[in-house]
XYZ file of C-alpha atoms in Angstrom:
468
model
C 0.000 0.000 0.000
C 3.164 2.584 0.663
C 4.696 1.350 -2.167
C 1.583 1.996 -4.445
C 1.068 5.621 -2.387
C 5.018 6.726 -3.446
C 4.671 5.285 -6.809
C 1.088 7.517 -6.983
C 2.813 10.806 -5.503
C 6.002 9.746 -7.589
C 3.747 10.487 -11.002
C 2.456 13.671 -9.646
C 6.011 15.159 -9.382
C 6.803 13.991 -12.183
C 4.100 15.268 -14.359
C 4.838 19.195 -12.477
C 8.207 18.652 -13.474
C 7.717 18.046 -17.239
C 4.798 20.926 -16.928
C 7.221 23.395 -15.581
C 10.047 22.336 -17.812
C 8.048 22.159 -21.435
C 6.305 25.973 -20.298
C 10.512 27.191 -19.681
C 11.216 26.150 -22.722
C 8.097 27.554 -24.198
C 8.842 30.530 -22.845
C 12.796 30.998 -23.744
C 12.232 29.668 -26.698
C 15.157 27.303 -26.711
C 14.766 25.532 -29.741
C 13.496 27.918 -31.549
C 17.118 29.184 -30.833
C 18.776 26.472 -31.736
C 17.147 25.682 -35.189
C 18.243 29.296 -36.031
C 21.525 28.750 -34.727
C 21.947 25.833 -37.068
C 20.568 27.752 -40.098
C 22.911 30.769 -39.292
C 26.084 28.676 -40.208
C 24.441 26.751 -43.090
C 23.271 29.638 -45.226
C 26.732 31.047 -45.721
C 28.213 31.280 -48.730
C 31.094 28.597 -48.406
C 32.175 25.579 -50.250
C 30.306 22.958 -49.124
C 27.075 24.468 -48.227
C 23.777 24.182 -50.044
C 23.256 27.737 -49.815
C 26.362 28.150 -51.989
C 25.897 25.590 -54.452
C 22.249 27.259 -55.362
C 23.913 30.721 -55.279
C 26.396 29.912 -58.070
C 24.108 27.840 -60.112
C 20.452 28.269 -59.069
C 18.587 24.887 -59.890
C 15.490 25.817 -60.525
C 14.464 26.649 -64.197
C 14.138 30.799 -64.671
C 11.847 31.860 -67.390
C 11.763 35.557 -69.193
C 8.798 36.301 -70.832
C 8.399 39.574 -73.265
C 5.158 41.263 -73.997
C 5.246 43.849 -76.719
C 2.552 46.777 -76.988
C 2.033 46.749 -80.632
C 0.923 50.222 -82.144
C -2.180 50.217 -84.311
C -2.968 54.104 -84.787
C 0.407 55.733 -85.507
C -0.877 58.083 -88.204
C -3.772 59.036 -85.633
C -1.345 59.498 -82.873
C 1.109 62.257 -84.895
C -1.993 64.373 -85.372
C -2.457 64.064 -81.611
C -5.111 61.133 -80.879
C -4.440 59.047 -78.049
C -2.282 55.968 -78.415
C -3.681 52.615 -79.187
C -1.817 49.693 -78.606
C -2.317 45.717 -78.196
C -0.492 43.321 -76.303
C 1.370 40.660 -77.889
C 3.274 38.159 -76.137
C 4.657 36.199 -74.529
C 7.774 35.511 -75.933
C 9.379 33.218 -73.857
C 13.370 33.008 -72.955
C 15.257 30.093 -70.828
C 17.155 32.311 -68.932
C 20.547 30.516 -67.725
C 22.533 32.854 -64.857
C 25.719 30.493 -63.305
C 28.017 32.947 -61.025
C 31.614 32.483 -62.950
C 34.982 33.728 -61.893
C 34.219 32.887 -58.080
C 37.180 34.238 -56.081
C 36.827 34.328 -52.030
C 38.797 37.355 -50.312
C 39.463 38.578 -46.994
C 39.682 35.596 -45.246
C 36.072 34.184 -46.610
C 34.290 36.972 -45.687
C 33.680 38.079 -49.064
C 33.242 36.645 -52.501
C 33.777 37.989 -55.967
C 31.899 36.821 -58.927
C 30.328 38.059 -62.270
C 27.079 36.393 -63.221
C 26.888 35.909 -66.449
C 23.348 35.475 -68.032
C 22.477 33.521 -71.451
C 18.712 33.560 -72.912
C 17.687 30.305 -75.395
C 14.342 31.132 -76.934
C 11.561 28.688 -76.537
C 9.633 28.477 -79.383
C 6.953 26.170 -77.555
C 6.576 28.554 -74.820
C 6.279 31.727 -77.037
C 3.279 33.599 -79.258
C 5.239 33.383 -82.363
C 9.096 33.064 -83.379
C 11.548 35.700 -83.144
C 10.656 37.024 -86.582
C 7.211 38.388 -85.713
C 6.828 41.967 -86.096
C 6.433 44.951 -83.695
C 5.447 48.395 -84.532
C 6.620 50.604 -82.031
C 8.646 53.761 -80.758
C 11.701 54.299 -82.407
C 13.696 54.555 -79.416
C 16.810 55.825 -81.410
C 15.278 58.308 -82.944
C 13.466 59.324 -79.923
C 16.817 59.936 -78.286
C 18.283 61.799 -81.019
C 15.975 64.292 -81.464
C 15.655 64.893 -77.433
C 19.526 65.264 -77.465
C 19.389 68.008 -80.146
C 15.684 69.673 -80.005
C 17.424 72.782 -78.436
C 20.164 72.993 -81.272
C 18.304 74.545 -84.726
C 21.003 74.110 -86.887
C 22.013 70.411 -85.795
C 18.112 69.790 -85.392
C 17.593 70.748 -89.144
C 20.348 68.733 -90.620
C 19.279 65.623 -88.508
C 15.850 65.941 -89.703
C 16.662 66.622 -93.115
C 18.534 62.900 -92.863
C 15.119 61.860 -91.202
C 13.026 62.730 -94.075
C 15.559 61.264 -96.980
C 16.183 58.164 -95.270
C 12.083 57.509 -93.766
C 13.120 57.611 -89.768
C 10.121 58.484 -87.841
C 8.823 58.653 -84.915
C 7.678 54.810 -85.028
C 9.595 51.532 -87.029
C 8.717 48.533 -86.988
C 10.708 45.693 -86.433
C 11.233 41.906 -85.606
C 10.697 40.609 -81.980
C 14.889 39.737 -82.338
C 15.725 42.785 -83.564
C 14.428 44.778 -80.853
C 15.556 42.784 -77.967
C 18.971 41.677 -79.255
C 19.763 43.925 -81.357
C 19.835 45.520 -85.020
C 21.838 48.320 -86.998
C 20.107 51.604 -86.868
C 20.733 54.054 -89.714
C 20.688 56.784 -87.802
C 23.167 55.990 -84.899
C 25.499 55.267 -87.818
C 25.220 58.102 -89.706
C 26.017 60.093 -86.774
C 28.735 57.869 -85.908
C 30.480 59.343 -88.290
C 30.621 62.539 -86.528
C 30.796 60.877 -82.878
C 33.468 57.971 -83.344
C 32.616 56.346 -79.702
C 28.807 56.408 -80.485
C 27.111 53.307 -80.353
C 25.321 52.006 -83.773
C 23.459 49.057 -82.568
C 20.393 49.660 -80.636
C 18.529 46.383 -78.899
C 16.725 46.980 -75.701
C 19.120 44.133 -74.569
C 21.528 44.275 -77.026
C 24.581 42.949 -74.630
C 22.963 41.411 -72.162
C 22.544 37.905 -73.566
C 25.693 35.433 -73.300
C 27.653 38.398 -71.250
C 27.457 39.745 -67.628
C 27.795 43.096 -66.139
C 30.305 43.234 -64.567
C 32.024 42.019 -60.760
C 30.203 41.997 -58.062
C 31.688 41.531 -54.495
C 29.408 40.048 -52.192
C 29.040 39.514 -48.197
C 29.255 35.551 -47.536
C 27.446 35.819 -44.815
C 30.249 34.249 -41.987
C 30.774 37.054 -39.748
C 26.628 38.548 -40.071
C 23.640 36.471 -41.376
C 21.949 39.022 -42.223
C 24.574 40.199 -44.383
C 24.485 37.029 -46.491
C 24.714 37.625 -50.485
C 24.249 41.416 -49.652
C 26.409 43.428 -52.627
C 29.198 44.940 -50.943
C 30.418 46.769 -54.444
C 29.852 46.431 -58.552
C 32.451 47.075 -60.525
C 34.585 47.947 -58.316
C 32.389 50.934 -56.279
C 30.479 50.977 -53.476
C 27.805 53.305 -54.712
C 26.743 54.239 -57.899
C 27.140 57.636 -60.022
C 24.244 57.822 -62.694
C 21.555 59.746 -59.830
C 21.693 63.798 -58.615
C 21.074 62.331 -54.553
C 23.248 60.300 -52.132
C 20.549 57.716 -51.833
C 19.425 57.421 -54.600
C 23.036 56.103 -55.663
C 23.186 53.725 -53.234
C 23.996 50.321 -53.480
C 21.521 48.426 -50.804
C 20.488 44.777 -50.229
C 21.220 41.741 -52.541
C 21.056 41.108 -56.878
C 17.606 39.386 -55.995
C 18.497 36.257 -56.424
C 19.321 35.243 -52.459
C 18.257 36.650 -49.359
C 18.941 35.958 -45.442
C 17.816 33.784 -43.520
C 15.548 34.288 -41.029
C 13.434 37.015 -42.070
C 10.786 38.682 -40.357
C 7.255 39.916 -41.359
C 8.034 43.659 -40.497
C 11.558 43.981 -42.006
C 12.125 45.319 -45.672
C 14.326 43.660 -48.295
C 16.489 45.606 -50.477
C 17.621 44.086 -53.503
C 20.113 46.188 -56.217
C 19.652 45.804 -59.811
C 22.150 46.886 -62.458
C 18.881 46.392 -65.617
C 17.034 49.452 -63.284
C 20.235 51.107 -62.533
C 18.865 51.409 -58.672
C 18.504 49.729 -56.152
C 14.567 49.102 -54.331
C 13.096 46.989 -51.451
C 10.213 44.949 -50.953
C 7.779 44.337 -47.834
C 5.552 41.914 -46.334
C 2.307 41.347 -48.173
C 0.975 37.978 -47.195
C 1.349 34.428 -45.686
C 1.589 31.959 -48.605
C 2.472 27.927 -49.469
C 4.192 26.847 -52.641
C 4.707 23.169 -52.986
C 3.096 22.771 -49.330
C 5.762 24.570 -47.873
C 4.548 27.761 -45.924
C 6.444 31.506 -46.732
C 6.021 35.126 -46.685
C 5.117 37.338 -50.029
C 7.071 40.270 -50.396
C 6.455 42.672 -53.152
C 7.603 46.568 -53.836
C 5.080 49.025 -52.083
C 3.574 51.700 -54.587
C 5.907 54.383 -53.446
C 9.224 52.817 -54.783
C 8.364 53.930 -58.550
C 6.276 56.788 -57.638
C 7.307 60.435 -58.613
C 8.510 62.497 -56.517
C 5.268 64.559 -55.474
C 3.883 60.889 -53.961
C 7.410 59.468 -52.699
C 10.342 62.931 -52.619
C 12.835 59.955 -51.697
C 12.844 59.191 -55.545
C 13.634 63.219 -56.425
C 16.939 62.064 -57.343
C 15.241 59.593 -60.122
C 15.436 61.648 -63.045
C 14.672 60.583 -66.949
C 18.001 60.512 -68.587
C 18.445 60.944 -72.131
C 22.265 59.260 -72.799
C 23.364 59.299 -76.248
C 26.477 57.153 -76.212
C 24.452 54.426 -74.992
C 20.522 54.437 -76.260
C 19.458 51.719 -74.184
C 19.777 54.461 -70.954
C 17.880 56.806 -73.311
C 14.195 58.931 -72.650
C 13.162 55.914 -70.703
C 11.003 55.214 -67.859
C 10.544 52.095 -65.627
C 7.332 51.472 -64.293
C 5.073 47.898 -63.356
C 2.823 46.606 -66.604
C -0.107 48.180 -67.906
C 0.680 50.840 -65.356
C 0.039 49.057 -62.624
C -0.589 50.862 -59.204
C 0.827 54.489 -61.313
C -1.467 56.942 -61.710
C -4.658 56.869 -63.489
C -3.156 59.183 -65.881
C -0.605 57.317 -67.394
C -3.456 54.403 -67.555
C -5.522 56.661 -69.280
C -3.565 58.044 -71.822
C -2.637 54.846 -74.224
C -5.872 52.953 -74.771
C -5.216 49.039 -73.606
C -3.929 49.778 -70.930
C -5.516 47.040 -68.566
C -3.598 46.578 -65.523
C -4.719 43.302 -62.850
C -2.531 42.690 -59.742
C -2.195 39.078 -60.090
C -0.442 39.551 -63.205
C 1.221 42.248 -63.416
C 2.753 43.007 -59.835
C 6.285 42.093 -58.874
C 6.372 39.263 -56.091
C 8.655 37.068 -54.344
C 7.465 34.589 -51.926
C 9.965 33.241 -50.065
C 10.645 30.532 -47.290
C 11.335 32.725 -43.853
C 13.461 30.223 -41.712
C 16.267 29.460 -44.683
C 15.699 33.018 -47.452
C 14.832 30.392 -49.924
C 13.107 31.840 -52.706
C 10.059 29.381 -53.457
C 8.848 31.764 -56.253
C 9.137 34.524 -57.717
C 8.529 36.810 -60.627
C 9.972 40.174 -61.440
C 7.275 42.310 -63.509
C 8.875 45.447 -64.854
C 7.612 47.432 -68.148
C 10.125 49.776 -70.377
C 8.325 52.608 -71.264
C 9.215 55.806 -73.815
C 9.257 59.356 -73.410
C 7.403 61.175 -76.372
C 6.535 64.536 -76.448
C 6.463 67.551 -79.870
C 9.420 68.562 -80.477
C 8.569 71.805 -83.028
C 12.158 71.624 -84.128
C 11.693 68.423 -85.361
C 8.731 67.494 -87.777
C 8.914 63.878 -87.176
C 7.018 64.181 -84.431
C 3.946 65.938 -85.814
C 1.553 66.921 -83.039
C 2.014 64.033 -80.936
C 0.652 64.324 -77.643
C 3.060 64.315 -74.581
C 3.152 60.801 -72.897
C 5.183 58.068 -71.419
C 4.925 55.916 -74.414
C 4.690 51.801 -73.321
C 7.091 49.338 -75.345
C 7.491 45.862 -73.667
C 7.100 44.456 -69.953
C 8.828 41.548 -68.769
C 7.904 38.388 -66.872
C 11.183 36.996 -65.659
C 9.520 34.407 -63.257
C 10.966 31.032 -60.940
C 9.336 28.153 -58.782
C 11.611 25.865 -56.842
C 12.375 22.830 -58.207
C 11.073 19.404 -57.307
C 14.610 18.341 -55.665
C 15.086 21.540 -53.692
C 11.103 21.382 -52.499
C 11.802 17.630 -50.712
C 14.805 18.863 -49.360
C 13.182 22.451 -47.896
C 10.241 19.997 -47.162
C 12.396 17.682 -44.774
C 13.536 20.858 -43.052
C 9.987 21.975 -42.091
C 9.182 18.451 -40.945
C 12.473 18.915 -38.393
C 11.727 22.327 -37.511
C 8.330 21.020 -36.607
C 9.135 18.502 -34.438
C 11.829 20.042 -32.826
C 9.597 22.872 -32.350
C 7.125 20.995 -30.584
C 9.176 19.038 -28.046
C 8.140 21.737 -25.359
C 4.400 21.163 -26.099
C 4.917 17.601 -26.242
C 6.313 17.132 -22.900
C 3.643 19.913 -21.676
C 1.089 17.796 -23.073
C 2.771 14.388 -21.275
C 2.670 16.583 -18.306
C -1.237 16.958 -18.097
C -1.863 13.749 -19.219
C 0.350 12.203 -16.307
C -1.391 14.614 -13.916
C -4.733 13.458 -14.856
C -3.479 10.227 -14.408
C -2.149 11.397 -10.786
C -5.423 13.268 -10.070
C -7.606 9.819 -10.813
C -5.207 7.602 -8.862
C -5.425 10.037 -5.939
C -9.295 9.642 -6.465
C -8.939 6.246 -6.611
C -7.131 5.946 -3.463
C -9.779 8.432 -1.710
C -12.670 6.504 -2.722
C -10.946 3.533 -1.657
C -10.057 4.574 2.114
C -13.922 6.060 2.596
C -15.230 2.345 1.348
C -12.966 1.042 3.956
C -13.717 3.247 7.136
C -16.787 1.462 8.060
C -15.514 -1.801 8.665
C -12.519 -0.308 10.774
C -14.899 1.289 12.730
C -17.277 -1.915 13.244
């Protein structure tokens, strides 16, 4: 009977023991600790590491997509009607981006790399091949004349060439042509006055089968949340193209790796060399991809707004660059005009802009900074306005002109997914161990609480017959 009594009171101590230890570690959130611990000096960018083997050759399969606004009133729209343009698209690109050149420095701390991008058209993924036309802005010529409207003599000459040799304000040319690259007649006849000019105009003339430039990143070792930041590109810190300080600014990573760990309320800055910026994204949701569970992040209105809506962006100016016409009277903005004023929505006619496809996302797992999907919406738009010195523009109205948007979009792959997937499964259980043993504790306690009733019961049954 003593034995059964200690063995009874034995249980209750033990289930207070395992209540007050699994609510300690509830509260100090031990493992919670420790799994982050562990994911700390795994996502560094080191021989070795998972982290770095998807950092210099991402697995999963990346995708650019091109949608073209095709113009179908250009006669209307040089006496001054409002643009109308259709979308055609997509044309699809394997994009293939392996970091190259990889050369650690100071001590590990950093790495130096160039990522060099190559795009293989897929012709079962596309609208049409690469020889489909496009009417659209002729960009070149759009440049030109902004670079010389204020000269009269230069102006007349240049026009004069204009009018012999049929430039206008709009061409049309092949899907190729445009994105890779073609000779334009008037670049060259003005090379001849401007040696170092430029002659070939493609919206991404060198950006296929070439990278730009060396960038030195943070591995990660000494800060996690440092990991894959840029430290410099080409050799600089900052950058030299904007009139403010912070607009020049080199911030956050190229967008293809983040930190681990990441928080709801924290903002992630990512540099890109295409924008010539850098931006940030925030928190937008709670998603799954694949069944496993992340955070949407996607760039708040205010990072492309003007400067009456965001004056952070004052230093954001529309540059018209000669020597290189890609950097020439263009503006960036999200598809179809996309959360931009009504204005600029307004002004072309179909113009039709929908969040879910045309907003910039990137959903991404919180514990490790994988990207489980993403897809980075951006549109190149034109600068056109009259330009009385030259004729070629008739009476055009004065708008921000659109030309293409692109799609360039991931998921995770299927290998990646299982092995993210086993990760969640241990960071589950591990998790849980305090509420496990919490929940042993109250069942054992139950257990105590019906044995002591047991025992109660029991000893009033019996008190009778000792009394008798």
């Amino acid at each position: 009977m003593l034995l059964k009594s200690c063995c009874t009171y034995s249980l209750g101590v033990v289930s207070l023991l395992l209540l007050i230890f699994g609510i300690s570690l509830v509260l100090s959130a031990v493992f919670p600790h420790f799994i982050q611990a562990v994911v700390k000096k795994e996502v560094v960018l080191k021989n070795g590491t998972d982290a770095f083997e998807a950092w210099q050759d991402p697995p999963a399969p990346i995708y650019m997509q091109f949608y073209f606004f095709n113009v179908t009133n250009p006669l209307e729209v040089l006496e001054g009607d409002r643009p109308a343009v259709v979308e055609i698209g997509p044309y699809t690109y394997r994009e293939y981006r392996p970091m190259e050149e990889v050369n650690f420095q100071d001590n590990g701390t950093k790495v130096a790399a160039v990522n060099t991008k190559t795009y293989v058209f897929q012709r079962n993924m596309s609208r049409g091949p690469e020889s489909d036309l496009i009417r659209t802005v002729n960009i070149p010529a759009m440049t030109v004349m902004e670079k010389f409207k204020n000269d009269a003599v230069l102006a007349n000459v240049i026009s004069s060439y204009m009018r012999s040799s049929g430039e206008g304000l709009f061409t049309t040319r092949t899907v190729g042509e445009l994105l890779w690259g073609y000779e334009d007649g008037l670049l060259k006849a003005l090379k001849l006055f401007q040696r170092d000019l430029e002659d070939v105009f493609g919206l991404f003339s060198k950006s296929n089968a070439s990278n730009d430039g060396e960038y030195v990143f943070s591995t990660g070792t000494q800060r996690y949340k440092d990991f894959a930041r840029v430290e410099s590109w080409n050799g600089s810190s900052s950058l030299n193209w904007w009139t403010s300080d912070e607009c020049n600014m080199i911030n956050g990573t190229n967008g293809a790796s983040f930190h681990p760990i990441i928080s709801k309320d924290e903002l992630l800055y990512m540099f890109s060399s295409d924008l010539c910026r850098s931006l940030y994204a925030a928190y937008e949701d709670d998603v799954t991809v694949k069944g496993i569970p992340g955070y949407r992040f996607s760039p708040p209105s205010e990072v492309f707004a003007n400067l009456t809506v965001n004056p952070a962006n004052a230093g954001f100016c529309v540059c018209f660059m000669l020597r290189n016409p890609v950097c020439s009277p263009i503006i960036m903005s999200s598809p179809h005009f996309y959360e931009a004023d009504e204005k600029f929505v307004q002004d072309v006619f179909g113009m039709n802009p929908k969040k879910e496809h045309h907003q910039t996302v990137i959903d991404i797992h919180p514990l490790t900074g994988t990207i489980l999907q993403a897809a980075k919406r951006l549109q190149i738009n034109v600068y056109v306005e009259k330009i009385p010195t030259f004729s070629q523009t008739g009476n055009v109205m004065t708008v921000v002109f659109p030309v293409v948007y692109l799609n360039e979009s991931v998921v995770i792959d299927d290998a990646s997914t299982k092995k993210l997937h086993s990760v969640v499964v241990t960071k589950g259980v591990v998790e849980n161990v305090p509420f496990m043993l919490i929940g042993l504790g109250i069942i054992l306690g139950g257990v105590f609480m019906l044995l002591m009733c047991r025992q109660k019961s029991t000893a009033a049954e019996r008190q009778p017959l000792l009394s008798s």
